[in-house]
Coordinates of C-alpha atoms in Angstrom, one line a residue:
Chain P
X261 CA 0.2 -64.4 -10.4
X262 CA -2.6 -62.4 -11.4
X263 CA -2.9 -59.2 -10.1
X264 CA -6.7 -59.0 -9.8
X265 CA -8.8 -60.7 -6.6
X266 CA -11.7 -59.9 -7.2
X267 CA -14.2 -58.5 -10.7
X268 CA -17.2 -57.5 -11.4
X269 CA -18.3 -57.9 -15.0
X270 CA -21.6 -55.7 -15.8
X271 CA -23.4 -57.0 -12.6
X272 CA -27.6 -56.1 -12.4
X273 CA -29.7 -56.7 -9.8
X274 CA -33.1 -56.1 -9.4
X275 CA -35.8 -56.4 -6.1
X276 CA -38.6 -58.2 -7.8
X277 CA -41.0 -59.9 -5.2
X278 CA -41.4 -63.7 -6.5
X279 CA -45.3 -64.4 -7.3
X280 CA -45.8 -60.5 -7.2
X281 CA -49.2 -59.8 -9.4
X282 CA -46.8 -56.8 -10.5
X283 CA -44.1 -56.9 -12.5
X284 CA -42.4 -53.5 -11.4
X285 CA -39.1 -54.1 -10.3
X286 CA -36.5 -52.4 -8.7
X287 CA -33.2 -51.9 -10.2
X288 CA -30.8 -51.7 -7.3
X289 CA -27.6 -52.4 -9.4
X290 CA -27.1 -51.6 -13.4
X291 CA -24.1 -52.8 -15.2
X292 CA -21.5 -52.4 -12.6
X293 CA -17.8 -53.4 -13.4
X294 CA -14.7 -52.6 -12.0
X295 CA -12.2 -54.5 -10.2
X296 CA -10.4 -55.1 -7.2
X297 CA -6.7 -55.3 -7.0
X298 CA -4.7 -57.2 -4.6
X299 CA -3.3 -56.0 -1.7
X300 CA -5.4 -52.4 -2.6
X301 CA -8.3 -50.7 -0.3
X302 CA -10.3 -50.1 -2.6
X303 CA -12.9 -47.1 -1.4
X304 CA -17.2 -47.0 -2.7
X305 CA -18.5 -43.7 -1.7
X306 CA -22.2 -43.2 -2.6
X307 CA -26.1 -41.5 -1.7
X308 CA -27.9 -43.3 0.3
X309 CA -30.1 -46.1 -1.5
X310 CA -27.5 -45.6 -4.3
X311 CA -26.9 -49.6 -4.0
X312 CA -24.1 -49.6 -2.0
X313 CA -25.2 -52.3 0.6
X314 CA -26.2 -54.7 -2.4
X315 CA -22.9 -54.0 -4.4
X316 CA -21.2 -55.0 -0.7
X317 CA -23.6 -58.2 -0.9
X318 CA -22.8 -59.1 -4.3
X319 CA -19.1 -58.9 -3.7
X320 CA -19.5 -61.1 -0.5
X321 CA -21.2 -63.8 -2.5
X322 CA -24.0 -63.7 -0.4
X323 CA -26.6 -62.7 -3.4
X324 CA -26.2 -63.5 -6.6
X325 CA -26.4 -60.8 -9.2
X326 CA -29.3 -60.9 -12.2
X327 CA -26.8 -60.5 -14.7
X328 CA -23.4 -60.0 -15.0
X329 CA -20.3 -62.3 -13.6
X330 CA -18.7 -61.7 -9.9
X331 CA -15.2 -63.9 -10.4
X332 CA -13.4 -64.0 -7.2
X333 CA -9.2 -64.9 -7.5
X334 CA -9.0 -65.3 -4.3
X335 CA -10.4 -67.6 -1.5
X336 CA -12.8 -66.1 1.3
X337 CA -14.2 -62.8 0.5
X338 CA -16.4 -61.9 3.5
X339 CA -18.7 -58.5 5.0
X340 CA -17.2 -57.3 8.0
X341 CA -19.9 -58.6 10.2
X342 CA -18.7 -58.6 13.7
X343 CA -21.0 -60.8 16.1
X344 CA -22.1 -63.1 13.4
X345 CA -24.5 -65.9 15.0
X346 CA -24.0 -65.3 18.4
X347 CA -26.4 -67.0 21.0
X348 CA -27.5 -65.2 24.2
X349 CA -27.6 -68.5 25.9
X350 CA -24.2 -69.8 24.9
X351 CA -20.7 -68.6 26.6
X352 CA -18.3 -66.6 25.3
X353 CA -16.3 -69.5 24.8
X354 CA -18.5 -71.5 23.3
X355 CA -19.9 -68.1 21.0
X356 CA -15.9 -67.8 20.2
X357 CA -16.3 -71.7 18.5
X358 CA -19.7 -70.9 16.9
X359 CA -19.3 -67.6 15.3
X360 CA -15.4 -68.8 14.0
X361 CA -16.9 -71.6 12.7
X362 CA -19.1 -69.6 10.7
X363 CA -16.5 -67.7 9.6
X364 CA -14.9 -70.3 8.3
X365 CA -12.3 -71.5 10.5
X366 CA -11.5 -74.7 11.6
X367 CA -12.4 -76.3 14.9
X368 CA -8.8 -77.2 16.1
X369 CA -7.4 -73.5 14.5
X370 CA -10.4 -71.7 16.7
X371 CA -9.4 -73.9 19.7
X372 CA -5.4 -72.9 19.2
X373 CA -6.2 -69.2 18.8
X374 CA -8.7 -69.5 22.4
X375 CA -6.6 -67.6 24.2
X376 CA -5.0 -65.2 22.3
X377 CA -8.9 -63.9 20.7
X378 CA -9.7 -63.5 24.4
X379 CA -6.9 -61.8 25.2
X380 CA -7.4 -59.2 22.7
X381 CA -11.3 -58.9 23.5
X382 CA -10.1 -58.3 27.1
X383 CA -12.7 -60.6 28.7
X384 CA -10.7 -63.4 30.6
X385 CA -12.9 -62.9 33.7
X386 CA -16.0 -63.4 32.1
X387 CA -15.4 -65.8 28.9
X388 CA -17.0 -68.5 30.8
X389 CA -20.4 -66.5 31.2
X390 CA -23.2 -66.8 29.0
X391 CA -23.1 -64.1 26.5
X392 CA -26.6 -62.6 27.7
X393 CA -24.6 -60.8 31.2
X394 CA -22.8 -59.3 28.5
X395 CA -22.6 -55.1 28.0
X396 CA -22.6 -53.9 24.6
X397 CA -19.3 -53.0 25.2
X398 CA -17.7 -56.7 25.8
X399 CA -19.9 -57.9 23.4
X400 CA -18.8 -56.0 20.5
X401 CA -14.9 -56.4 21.7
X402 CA -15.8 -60.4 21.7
X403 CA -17.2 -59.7 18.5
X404 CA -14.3 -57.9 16.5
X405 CA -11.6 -60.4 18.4
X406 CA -12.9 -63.4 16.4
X407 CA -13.6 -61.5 13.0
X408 CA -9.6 -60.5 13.5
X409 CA -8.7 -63.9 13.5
X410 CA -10.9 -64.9 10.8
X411 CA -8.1 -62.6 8.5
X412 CA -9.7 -63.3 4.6
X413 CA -8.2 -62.5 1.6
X414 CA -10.7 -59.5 0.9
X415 CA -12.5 -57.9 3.6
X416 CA -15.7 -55.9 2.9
X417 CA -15.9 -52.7 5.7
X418 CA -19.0 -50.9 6.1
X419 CA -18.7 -47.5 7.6
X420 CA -16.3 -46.8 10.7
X421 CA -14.9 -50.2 12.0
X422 CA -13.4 -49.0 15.3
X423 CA -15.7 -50.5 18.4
X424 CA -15.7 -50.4 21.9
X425 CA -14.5 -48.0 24.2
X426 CA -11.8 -45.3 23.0
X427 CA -8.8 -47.6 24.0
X428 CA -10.5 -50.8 22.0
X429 CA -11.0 -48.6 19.1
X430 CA -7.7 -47.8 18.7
X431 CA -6.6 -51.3 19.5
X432 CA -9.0 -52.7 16.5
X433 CA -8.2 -49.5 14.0
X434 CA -4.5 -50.8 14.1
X435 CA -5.1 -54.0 13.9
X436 CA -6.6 -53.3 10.3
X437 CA -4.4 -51.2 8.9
X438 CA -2.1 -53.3 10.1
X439 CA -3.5 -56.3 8.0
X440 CA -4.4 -52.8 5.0
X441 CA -0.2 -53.6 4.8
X442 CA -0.3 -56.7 3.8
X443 CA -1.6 -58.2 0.2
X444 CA -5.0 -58.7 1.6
X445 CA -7.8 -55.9 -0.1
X446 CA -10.1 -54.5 1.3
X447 CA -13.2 -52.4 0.2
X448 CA -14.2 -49.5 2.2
X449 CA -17.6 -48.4 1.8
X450 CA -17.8 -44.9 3.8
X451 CA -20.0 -41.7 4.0
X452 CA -17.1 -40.0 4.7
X453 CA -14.7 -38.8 2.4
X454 CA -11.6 -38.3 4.9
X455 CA -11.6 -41.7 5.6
X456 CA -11.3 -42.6 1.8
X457 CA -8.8 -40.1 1.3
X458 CA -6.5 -41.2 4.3
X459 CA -6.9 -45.1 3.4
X460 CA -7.3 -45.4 0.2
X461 CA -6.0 -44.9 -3.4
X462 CA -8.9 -45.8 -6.0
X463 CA -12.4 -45.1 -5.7
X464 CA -15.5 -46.3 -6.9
X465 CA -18.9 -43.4 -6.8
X466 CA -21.8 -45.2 -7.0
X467 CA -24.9 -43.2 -7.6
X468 CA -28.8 -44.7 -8.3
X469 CA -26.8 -48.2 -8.9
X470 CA -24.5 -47.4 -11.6
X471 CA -21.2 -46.4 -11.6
X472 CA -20.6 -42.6 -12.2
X473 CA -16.7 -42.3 -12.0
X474 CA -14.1 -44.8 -10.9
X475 CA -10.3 -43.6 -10.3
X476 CA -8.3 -41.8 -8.0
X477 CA -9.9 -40.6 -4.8
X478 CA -9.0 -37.3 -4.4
X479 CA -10.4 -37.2 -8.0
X480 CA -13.5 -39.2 -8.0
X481 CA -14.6 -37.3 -4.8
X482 CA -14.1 -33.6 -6.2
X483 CA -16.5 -34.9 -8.7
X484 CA -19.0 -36.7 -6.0
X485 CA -18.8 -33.1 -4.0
X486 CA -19.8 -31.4 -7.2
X487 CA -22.5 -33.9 -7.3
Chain A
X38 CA -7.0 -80.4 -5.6
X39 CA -10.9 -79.3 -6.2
X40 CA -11.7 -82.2 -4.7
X41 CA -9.8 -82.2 -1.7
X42 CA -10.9 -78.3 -1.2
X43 CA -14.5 -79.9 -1.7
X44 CA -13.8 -82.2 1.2
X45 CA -12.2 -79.7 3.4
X46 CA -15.1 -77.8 2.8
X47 CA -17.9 -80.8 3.8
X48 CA -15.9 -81.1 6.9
X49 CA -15.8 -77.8 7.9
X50 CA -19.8 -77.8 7.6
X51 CA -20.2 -81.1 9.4
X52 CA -17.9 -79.4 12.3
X53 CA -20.7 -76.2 12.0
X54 CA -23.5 -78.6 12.1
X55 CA -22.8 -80.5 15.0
X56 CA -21.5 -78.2 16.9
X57 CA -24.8 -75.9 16.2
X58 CA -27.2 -78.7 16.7
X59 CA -25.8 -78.8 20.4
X60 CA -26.3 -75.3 20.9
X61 CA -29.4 -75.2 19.8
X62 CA -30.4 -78.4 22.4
X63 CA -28.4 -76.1 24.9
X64 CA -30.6 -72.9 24.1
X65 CA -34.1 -75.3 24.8
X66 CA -32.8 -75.9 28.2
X67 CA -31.4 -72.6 29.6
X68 CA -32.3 -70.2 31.9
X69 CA -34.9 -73.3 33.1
X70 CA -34.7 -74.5 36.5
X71 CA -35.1 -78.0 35.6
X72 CA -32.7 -77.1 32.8
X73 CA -31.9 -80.3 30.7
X74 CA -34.1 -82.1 32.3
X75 CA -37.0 -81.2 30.3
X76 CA -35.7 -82.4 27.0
X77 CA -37.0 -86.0 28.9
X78 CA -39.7 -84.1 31.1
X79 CA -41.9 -82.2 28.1
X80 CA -42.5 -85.3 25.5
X81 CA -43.0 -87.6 28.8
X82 CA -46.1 -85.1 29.6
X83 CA -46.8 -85.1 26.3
X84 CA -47.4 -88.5 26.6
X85 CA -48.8 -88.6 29.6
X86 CA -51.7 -86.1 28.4
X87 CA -52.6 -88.7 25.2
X88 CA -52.3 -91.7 28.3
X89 CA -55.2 -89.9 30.2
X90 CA -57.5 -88.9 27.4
X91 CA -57.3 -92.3 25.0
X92 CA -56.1 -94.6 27.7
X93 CA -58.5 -94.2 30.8
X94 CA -60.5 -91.7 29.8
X95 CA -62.3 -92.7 26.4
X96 CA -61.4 -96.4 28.1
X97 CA -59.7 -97.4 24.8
X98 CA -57.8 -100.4 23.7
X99 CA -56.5 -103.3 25.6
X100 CA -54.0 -103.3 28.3
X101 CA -51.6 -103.1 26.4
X102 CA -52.6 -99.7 24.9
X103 CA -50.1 -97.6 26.9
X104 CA -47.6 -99.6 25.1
X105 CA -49.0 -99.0 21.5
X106 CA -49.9 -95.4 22.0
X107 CA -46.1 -94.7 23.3
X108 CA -44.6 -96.5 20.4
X109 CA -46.8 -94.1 18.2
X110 CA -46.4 -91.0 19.8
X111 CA -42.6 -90.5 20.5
X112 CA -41.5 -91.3 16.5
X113 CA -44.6 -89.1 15.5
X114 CA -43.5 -85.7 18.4
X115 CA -39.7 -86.8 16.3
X116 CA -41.4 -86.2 12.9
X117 CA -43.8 -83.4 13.6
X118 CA -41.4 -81.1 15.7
X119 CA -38.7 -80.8 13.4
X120 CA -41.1 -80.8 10.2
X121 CA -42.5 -77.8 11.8
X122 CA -39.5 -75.9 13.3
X123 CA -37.4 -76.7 9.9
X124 CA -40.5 -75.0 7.9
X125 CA -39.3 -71.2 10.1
X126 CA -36.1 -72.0 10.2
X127 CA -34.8 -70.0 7.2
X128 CA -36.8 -66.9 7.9
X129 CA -35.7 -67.4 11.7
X130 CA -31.3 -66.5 10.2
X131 CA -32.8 -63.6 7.8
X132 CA -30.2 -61.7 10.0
X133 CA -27.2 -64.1 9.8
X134 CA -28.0 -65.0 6.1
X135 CA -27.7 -61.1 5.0
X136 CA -24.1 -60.9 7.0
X137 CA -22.3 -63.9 5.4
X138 CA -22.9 -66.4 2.6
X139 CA -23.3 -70.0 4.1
X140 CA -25.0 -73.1 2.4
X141 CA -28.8 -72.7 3.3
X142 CA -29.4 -76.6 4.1
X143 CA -27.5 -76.2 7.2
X144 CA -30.3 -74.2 8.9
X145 CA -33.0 -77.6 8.7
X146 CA -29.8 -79.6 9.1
X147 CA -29.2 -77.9 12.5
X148 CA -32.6 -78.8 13.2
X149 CA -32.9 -82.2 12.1
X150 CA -30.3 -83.2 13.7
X151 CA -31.0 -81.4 18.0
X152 CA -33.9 -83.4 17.2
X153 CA -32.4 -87.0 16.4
X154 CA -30.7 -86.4 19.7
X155 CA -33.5 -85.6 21.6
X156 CA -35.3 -88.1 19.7
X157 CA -32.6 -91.1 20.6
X158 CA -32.6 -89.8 24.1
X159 CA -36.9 -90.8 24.4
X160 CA -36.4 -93.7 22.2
X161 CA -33.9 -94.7 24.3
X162 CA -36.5 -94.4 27.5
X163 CA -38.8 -95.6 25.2
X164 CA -37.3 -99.2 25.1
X165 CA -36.1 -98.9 29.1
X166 CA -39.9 -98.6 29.9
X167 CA -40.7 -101.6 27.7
X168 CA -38.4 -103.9 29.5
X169 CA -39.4 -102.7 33.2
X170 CA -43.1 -103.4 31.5
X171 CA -42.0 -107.2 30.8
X172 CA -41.7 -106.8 27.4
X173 CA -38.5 -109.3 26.8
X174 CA -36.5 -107.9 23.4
X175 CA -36.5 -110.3 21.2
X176 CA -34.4 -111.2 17.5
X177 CA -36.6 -108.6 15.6
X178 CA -35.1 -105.5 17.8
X179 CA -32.2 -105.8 14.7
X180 CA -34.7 -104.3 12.4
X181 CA -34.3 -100.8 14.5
X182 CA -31.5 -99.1 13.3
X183 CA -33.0 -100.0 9.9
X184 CA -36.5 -98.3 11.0
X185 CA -34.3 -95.2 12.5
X186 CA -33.0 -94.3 9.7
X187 CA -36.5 -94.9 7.1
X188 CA -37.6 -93.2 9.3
X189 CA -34.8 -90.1 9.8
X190 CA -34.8 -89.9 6.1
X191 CA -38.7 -89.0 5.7
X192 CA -38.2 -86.3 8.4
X193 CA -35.4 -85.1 6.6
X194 CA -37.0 -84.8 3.2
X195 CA -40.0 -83.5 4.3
X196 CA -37.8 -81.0 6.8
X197 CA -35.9 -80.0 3.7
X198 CA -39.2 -79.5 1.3
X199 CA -41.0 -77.0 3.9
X200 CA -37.8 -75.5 4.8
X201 CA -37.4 -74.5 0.8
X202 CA -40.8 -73.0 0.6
X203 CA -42.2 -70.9 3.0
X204 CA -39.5 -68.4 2.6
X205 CA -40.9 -67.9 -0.7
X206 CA -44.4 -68.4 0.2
X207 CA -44.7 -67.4 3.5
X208 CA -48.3 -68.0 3.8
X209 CA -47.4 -72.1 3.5
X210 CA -46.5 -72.0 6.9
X211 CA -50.0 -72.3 8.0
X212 CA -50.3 -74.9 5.1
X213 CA -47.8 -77.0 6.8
X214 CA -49.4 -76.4 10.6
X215 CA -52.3 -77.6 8.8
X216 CA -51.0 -80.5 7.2
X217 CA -49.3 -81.5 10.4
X218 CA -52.3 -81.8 12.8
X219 CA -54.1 -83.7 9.8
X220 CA -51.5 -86.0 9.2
X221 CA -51.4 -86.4 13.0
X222 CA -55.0 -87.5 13.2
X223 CA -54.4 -89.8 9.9
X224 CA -51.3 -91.6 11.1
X225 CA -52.9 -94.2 13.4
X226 CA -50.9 -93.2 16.2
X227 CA -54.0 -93.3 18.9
X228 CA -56.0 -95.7 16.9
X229 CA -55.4 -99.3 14.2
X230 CA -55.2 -98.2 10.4
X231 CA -55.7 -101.9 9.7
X232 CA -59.4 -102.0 11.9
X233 CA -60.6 -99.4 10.0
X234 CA -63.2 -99.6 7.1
X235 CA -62.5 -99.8 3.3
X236 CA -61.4 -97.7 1.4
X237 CA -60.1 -95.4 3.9
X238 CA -58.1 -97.9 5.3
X239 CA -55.9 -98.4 2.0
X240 CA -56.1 -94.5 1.7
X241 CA -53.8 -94.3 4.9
X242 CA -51.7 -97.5 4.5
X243 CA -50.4 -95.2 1.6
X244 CA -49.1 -92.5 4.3
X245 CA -45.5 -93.3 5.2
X246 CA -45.9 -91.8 8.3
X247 CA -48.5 -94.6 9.4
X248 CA -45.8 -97.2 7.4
X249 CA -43.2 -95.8 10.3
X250 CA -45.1 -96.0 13.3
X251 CA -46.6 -99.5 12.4
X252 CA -42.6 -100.5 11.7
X253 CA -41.8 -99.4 15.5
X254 CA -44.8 -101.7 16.9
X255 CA -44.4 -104.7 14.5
X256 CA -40.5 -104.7 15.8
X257 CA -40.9 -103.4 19.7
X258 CA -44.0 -104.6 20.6
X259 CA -45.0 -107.6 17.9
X260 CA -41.6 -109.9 17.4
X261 CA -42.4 -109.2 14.0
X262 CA -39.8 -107.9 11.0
X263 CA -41.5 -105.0 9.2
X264 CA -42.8 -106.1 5.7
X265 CA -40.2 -105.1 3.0
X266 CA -42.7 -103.7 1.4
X267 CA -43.6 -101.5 3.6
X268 CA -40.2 -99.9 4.0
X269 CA -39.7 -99.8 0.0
X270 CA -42.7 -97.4 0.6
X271 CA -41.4 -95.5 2.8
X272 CA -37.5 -95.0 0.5
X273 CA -38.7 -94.0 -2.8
X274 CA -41.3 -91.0 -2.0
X275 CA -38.6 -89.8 0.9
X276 CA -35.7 -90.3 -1.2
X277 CA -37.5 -88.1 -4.3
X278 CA -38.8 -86.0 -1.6
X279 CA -35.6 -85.3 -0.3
X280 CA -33.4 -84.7 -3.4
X281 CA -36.6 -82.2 -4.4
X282 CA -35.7 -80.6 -1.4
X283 CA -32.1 -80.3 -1.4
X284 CA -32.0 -79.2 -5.3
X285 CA -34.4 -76.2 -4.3
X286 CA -32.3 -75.3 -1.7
X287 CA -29.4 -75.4 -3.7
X288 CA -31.1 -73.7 -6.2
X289 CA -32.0 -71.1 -3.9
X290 CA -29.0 -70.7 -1.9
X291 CA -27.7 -67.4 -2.6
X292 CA -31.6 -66.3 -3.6
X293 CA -33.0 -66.6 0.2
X294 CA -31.1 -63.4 1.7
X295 CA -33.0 -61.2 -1.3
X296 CA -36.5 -61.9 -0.3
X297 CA -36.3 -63.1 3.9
X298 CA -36.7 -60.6 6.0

């Protein structure tokens, strides 16, 4: 049993516009390596434009880095993306089917878990609507229902990850650290540094796409405060 | 065990593709009064408008021209309509693609495919008007599902090429806008290749498009088998076309969400 899901081995990545007449290129990512443990939260605290939404592509698998390895030991890494391909036109329902899909569920799993991911979005009187009647609101409940059932073996969080209403944010916030229990990981990538501290044990500071200091929070973000 | 995660995988796909194709036929049609009914309604007008200008307007043809033109005209709207959504079709997920990795050929598949539906829908109209015409069916009709799928394959692999490149090259788009209305004009849908003069006439016999649509009239209208030839011609350049196609995307797949959007 390795210990390891996921590691980066000196990952680059640079912006460079294909057929550009310049060769100037950006270097969003340099040489970044650490790893991701199972079952850890692993926290990225960085500037903005310090690379952190690339790193969280690279990690997804949805680039691929210039140079350097990403080697995943576990099965579906995936972005929290709540809404992910939704159609205005379509139902709830039928949203439900399409955006599990995507997330890689099965047909007959999404059709068995119907009930209980409307039950948690808290939309039974309007799951047979198109999605365009929809408020922000129900939307984003729908939304974060389906990515809960989707459950892969390391989730990607950008920023806060409570939606809805007061009562729904407290509903999805425990359902995470819930699931932050378990052996899944999960990579936190936050401005704010209380939220590291209270979720997780290891961080990574990521600053003009390298890695400055990786180690214990509480550490590694006395040093990003000292800049 | 790679295998069968392999296949688990294809089938998870197939089960994304279908079920997306649907929703895209679904999107065409909402909020429409006439609501489905215009997947039927818009190519019929479409037809109708080519009717009036070639048929009894330039006074064109025989009687039987209504016949011919239709037989052109509802493979070609097949072809050019998803040659020309696939070619945005990349750009149009820039969103989607930058939330979560998925394999990039599914966003022509999706498109390919609402079309064959709608396309077998028409066809299927197609041949009900033929026979309330008087045209009697006849032993050739077996050829069809042969022609369907020559001709699937070359919408397909050209679907798949444009699809590929104007992500990178956005300024293609208009290249393949272009190449459509040319190949429109050049695919002897309101006119004969074969009563033309030489050499343009061999020029276009070398266009697979005008291949297809000759295919459709030599088995619907003609009691004729298509010449083997002919549909060799139309195999090779959509097969090479096709795996071109599908390599680049491949090639591309995790490329794309860098440079769209």
């Amino acid at each position: 049993m390795n210990d390891v899901a996921l590691s980066l081995q000196g990952v680059g990545l640079s912006y460079r516009k294909l057929l550009s007449p310049s060769r100037s290129a950006f270097n969003a990512l340099h040489d970044v390596s650490f790893d991701v443990l199972r079952g850890e939260t692993l926290g990225i605290i960085g500037k903005n434009g310090a690379g952190k939404s690339t790193l969280m592509k690279v990690i997804a698998g949805i680039v691929q880095p210039d140079t350097g390895r990403v080697v995943a030991h576990v099965d579906r890494v995936q972005l929290l993306s709540l809404q992910v391909g939704f159609m205005q036109e379509l139902t709830g329902r039928e949203n439900v089917i399409l955006s599990s899909l995507l997330l890689g569920m099965r047909r007959k799993d999404v059709e068995q878990k119907m009930e209980q991911i409307i039950a948690f979005a808290e939309l039974a009187d309007f799951i047979d609507k198109p999605l365009r009647v929809y408020s922000s609101g129900m939307r984003a409940r729908l939304g974060f229902a389906i990515s809960c059932q989707a459950d892969p073996d390391l989730l990607i969080i950008d920023e806060a990850f409570g939606v809805g209403d007061m009562d729904f944010r407290k509903k999805s916030r425990a359902v995470i650290e819930q699931r932050m229990k378990t052996m899944r990981s999960f990579v936190l990538v936050s401005h704010s540094e209380s939220m590291l501290m209270e979720y997780c044990e290891r961080c990574v500071w990521l600053d003009g796409g390298t890695v400055r200091a990786i180690g214990k929070t509480s550490d590694v973000i006395r040093s990003y405060a000292a800049g | 065990m790679v295998f069968g995660g392999c296949l688990l995988m294809i089938r998870q796909y197939f089960e994304l593709l279908t079920y997306r194709a649907l929703a895209e036929l679904k999107r065409d049609s909402s909020g429409m009064y006439l609501g489905m009914l215009w997947w039927v309604l818009e190519p019929v007008l479409y037809m109708l408008v080519f009717y009036v200008v070639f048929g009894v307007g330039l006074k064109k043809g025989g009687g039987d021209f209504a016949l011919y033109l239709l037989c052109g005209l509802v493979p070609w709207k097949w072809i050019d309509s998803t040659v020309r959504t696939s070619s945005g079709a990349i750009i149009a997920s820039a969103g989607l693609m930058r939330q979560l990795y998925f394999p990039k050929w599914l966003l022509p598949g999706y498109v390919i495919l609402a079309n064959t539906y709608k396309f077998l829908i028409i066809f299927f109209l197609l041949v009900v008007f033929l026979l309330a015409l008087g045209v009697s069916p006849s032993a050739s009709w077996v050829w069809l599902p042969a022609v369907f799928i020559l001709n699937l394959l070359f919408v397909a692999s050209l679907s798949l090429v444009a699809s590929a490149f104007v992500p990178l090259i956005p300024d293609l788009r208009y290249v393949v806008s272009y190449g459509m209305t040319m190949l429109f004009f050049m695919s002897g849908i309101f006119f004969s290749v074969s009563e033309l003069g030489e050499p343009v006439k061999s020029w276009l016999l070398w266009l697979p498009t005008v291949l297809i649509i000759d295919a459709y009239r030599s088995v619907l209208l003609y009691d004729q088998t298509p010449h083997l030839s002919a549909m060799l011609h139309i195999l090779f350049p959509s097969l090479l076309l096709f795996a071109f196609g599908a390599f680049c995307l491949a090639r591309l797949d995790r490329y794309y969400p860098r440079v769209v959007g």
